[in-house]
Tab-separated table of C-alpha atoms and ligand atoms in Angstrom:
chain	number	residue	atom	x	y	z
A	127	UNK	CA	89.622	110.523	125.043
A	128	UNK	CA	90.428	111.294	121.428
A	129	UNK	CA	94.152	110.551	120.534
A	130	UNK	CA	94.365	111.810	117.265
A	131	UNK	CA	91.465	113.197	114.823
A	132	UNK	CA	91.986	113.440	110.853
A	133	UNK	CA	89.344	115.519	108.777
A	134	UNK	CA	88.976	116.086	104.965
A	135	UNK	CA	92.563	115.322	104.799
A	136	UNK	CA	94.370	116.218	101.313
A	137	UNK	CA	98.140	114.898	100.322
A	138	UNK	CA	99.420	115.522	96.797
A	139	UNK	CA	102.734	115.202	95.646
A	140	UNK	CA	103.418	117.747	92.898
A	141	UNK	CA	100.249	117.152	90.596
A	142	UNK	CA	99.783	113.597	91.577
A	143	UNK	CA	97.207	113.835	94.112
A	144	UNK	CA	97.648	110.248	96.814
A	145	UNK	CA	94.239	111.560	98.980
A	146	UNK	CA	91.269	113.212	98.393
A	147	UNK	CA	89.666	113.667	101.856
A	148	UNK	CA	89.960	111.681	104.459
A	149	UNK	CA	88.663	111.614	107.362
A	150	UNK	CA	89.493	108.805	110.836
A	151	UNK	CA	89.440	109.204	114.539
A	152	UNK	CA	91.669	107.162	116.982
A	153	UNK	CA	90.689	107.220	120.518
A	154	UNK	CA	93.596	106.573	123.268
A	155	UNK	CA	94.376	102.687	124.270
A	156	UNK	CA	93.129	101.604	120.398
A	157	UNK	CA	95.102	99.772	118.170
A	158	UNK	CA	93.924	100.918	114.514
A	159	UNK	CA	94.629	99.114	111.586
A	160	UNK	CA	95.060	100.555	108.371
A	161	UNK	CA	94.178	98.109	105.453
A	162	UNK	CA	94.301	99.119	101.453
A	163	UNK	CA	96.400	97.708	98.431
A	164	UNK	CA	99.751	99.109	97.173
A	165	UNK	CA	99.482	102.746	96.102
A	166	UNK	CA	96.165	103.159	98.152
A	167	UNK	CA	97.911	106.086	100.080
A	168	UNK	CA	98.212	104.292	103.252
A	169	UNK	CA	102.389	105.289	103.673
A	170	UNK	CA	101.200	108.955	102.789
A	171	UNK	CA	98.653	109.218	105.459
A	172	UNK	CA	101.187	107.636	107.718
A	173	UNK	CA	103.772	110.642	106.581
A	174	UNK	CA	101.001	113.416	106.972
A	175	UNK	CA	100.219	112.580	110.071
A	176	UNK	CA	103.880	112.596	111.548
A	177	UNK	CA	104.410	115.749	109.398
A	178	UNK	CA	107.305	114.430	107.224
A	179	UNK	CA	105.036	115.669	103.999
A	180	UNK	CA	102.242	118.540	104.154
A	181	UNK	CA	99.004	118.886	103.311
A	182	UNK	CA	97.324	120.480	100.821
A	183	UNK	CA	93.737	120.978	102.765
A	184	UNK	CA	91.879	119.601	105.832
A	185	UNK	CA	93.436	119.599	109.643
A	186	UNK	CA	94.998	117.544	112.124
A	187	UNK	CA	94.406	117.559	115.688
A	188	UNK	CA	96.971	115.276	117.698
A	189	UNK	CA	95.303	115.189	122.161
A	190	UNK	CA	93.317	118.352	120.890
A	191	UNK	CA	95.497	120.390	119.568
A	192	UNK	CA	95.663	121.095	115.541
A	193	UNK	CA	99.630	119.868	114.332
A	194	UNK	CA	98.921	122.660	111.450
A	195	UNK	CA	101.595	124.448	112.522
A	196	UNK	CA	103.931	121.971	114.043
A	197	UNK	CA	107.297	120.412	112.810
A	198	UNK	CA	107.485	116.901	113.074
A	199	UNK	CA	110.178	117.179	115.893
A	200	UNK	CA	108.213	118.912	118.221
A	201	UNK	CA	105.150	116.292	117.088
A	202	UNK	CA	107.608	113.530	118.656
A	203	UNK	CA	108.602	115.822	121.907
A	204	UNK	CA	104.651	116.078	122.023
A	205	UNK	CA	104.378	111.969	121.770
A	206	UNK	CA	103.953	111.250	117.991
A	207	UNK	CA	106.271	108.087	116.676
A	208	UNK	CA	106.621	107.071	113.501
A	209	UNK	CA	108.001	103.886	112.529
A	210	UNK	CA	108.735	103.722	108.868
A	211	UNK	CA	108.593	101.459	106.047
A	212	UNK	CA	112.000	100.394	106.206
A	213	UNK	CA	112.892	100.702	109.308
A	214	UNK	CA	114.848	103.885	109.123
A	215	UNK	CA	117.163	102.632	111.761
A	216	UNK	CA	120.692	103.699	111.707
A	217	UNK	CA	123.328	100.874	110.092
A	218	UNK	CA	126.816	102.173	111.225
A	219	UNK	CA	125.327	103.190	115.273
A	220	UNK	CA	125.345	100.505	117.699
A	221	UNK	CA	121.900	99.230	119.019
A	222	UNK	CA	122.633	101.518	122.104
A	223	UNK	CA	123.385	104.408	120.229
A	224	UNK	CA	119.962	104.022	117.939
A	225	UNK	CA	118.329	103.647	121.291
A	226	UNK	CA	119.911	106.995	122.642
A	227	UNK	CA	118.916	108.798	119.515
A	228	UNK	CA	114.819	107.638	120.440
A	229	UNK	CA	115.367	109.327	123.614
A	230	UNK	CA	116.562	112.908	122.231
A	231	UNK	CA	113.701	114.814	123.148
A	232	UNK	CA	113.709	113.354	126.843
A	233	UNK	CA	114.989	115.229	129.234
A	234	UNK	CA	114.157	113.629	132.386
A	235	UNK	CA	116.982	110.830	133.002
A	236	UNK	CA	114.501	108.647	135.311
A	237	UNK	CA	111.637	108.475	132.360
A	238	UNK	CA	114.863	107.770	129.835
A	239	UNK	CA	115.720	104.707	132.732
A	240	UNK	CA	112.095	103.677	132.446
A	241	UNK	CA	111.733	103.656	128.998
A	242	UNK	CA	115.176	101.643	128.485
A	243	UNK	CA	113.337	99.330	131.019
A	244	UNK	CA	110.430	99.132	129.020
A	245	UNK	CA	112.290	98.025	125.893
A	246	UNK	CA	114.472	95.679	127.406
A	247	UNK	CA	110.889	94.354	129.064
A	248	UNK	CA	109.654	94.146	125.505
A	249	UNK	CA	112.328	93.091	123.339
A	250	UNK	CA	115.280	91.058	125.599
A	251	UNK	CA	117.188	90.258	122.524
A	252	UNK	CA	117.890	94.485	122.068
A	253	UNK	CA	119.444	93.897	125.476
A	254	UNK	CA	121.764	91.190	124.560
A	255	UNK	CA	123.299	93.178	121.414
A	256	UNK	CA	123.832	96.679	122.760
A	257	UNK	CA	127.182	96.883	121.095
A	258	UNK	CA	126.194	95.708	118.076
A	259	UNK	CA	125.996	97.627	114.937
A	260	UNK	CA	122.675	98.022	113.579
A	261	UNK	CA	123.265	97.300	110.306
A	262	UNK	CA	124.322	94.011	111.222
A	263	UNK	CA	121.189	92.460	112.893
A	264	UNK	CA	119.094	90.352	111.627
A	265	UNK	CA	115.400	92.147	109.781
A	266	UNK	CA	113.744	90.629	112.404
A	267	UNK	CA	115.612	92.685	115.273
A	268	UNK	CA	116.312	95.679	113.020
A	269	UNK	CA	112.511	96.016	113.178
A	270	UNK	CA	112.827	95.615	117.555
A	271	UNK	CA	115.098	98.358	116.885
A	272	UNK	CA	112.906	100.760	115.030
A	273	UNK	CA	109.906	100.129	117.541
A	274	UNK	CA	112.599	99.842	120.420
A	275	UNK	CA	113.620	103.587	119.321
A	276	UNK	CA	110.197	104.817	118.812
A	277	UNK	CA	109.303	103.168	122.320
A	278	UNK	CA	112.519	105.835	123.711
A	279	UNK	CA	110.751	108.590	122.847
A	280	UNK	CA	107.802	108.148	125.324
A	281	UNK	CA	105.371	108.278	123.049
A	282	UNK	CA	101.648	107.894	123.333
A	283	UNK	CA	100.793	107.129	120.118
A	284	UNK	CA	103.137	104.952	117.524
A	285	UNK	CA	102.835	104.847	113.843
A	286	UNK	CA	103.773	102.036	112.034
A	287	UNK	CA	104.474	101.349	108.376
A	288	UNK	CA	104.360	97.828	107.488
A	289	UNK	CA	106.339	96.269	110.404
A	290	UNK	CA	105.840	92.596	109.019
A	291	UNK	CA	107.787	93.562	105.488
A	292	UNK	CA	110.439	90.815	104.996
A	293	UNK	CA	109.788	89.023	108.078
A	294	UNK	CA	109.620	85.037	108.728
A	295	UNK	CA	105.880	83.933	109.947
A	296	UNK	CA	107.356	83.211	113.149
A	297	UNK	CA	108.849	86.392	113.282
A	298	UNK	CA	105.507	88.176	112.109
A	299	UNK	CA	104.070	86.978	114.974
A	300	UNK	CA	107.000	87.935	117.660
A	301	UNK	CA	106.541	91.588	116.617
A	302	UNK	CA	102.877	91.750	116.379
A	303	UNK	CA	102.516	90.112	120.068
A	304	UNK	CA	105.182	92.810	121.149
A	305	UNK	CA	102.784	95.058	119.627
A	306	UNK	CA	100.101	94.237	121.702
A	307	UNK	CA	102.054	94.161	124.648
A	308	UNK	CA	103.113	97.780	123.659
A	309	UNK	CA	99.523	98.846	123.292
A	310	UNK	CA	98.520	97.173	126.824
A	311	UNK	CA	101.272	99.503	128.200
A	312	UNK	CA	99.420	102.527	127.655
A	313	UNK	CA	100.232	103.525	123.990
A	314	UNK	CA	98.357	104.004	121.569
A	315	UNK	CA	98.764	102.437	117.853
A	316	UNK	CA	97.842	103.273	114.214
A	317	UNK	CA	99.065	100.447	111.798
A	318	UNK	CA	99.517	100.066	108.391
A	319	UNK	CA	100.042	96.236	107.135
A	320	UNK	CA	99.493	94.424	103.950
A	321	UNK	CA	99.062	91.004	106.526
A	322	UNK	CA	95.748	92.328	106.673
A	323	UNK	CA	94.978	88.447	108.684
A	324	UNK	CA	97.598	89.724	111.404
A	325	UNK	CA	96.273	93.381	111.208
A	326	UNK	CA	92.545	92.416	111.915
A	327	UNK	CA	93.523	90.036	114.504
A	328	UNK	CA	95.048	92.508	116.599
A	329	UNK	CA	93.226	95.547	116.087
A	330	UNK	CA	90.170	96.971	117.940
A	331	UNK	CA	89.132	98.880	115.031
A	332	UNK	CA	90.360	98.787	110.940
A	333	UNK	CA	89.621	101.366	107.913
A	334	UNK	CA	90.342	100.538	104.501
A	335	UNK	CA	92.070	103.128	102.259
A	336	UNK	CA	91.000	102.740	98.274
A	337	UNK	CA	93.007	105.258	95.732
A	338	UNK	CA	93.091	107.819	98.268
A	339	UNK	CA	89.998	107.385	99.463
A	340	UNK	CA	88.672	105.522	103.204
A	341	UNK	CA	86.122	103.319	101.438
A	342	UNK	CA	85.369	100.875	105.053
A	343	UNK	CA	85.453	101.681	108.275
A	344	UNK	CA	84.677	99.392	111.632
A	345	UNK	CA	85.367	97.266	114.345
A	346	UNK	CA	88.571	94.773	113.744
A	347	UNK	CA	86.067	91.583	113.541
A	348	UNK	CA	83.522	93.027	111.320
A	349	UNK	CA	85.923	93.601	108.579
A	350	UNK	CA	87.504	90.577	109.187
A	351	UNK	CA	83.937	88.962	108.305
A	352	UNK	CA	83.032	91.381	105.139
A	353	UNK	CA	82.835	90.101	101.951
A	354	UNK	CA	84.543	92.922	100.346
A	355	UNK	CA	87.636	92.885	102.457
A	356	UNK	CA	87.927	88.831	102.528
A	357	UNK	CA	87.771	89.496	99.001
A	358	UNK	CA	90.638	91.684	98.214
A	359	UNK	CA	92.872	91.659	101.256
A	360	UNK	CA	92.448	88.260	102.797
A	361	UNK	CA	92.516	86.310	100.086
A	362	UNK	CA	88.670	85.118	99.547
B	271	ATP	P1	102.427	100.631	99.345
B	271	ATP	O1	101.708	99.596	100.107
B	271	ATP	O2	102.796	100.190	97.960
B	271	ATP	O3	103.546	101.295	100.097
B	271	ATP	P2	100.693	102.883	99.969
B	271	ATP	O4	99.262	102.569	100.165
B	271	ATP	O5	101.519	103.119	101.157
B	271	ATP	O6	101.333	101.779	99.026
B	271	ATP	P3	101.604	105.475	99.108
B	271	ATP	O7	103.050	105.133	99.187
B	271	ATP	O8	101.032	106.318	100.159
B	271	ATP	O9	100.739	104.157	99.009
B	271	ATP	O10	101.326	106.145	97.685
B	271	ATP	C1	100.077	106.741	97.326
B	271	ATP	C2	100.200	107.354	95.943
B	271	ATP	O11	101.115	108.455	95.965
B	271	ATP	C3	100.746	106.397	94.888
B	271	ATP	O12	100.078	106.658	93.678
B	271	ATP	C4	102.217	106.753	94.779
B	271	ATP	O13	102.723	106.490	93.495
B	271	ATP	C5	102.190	108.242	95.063
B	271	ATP	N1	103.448	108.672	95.709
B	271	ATP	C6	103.948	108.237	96.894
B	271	ATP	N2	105.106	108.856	97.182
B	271	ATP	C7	105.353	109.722	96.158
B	271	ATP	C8	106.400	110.658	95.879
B	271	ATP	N3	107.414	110.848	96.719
B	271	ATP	N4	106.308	111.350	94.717
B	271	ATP	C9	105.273	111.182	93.867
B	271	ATP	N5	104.256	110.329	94.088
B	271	ATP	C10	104.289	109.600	95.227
């Protein structure tokens, strides 16, 4: 079944125009990689999708149903997360309370239970430092904490904006294997990454975005393999 379906999508900001038509399909249970160099417009499709910016031309349809004229809140109580590029987490809120703010839209406490459950399963160090101020953890966890909160919300497909930034390799690797396990869980994941090598490796599929433009599309392995995108994303 088709999760999400983009077509002849247009973003400008004032008269600088970030993408001129693009069009990708995710189908439930992928993981989708997002690959394109700084500026590309990879962030802005990110924030079109989620509705934090609008578009200028071209549709949406989020499990069938066009997010034309949906707010981004009721995008999330319909199962849309978006993970930022920085995190977005809250600094002065404990990791409990940023975890309780995921979960606003719930209103069934035993799927609230479950999904606490589900990011304790995921990311046991979360559990340890409940009462710990956000701010305070390490970028490593502050990034469990933005998926952690996303995870609260139940929802079936996750967006995330460069969830390696600032990380340690070993690090990298902790929160792309909790992305996996994420994905095997039953949610589905678009994700934008300049570690195209960690991208590729854990995606089904991959597009690559070129000044606003998807210039690639195909399955994880192929693009690992293409000339073009060993070239300028994987370094030769
Ligand atoms: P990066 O990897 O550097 O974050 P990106 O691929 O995510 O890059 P975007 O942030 O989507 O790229 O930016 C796409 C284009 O839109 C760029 O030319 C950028 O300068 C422009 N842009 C992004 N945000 C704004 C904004 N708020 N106002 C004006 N222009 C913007």
């Amino acid at each position: 079944m088709t999760c999400i379906e983009v077509e002849n999508l247009h973003v400008a900001y004032g008269s600088i125009r970030a993408l001129h038509g693009i069009d990708l399909v995710i189908q439930e249970g992928e993981i989708v990689s997002l690959l394109g160099a700084n500026g590309a417009g990879k962030s802005t499709t990110l924030r079109a999708l989620s509705r934090m910016i609008p578009f200028r031309e071209g549709d949406i349809r989020f499990r069938g149903r066009s997010v034309r004229d949906l707010p981004a809140h009721r995008l999330v109580a319909l199962g849309m997360a978006h993970v930022p590029e920085g995190r977005g987490i809250f600094p002065s809120l404990t990791v409990r309370e940023n975890l309780a703010l995921g979960a606003w839209t719930q209103k069934d406490g035993a799927r609230v239970r479950q999904a606490y459950d589900q990011v304790f399963g995921i990311f046991p160090r979360l559990a340890e430092r409940l009462s710990q101020q956000g701010g305070t953890l390490s970028g490593g966890e502050q990034q469990m904490l933005a998926v952690g909160r996303a995870l609260m919300t139940g929802c079936r497909l996750m967006l995330l904006d460069e969830p390696s930034m600032g990380l340690s390799p070993l690090l990298v690797k902790e929160v792309f294997k909790a992305l996996q396990a994420i994905n095997a869980q039953g949610t589905t994941i678009l994700l934008v990454e300049q570690n195209a090598h960690m991208a590729l490796k854990i995606a089904h599929r991959g597009y690559v975005l070129e000044n606003g433009r998807l210039v690639l599309e195909g399955a994880a392995e192929d693009l690992a393999k293409d000339p073009r995108v060993k070239e300028a994303y994987l370094g030769g």
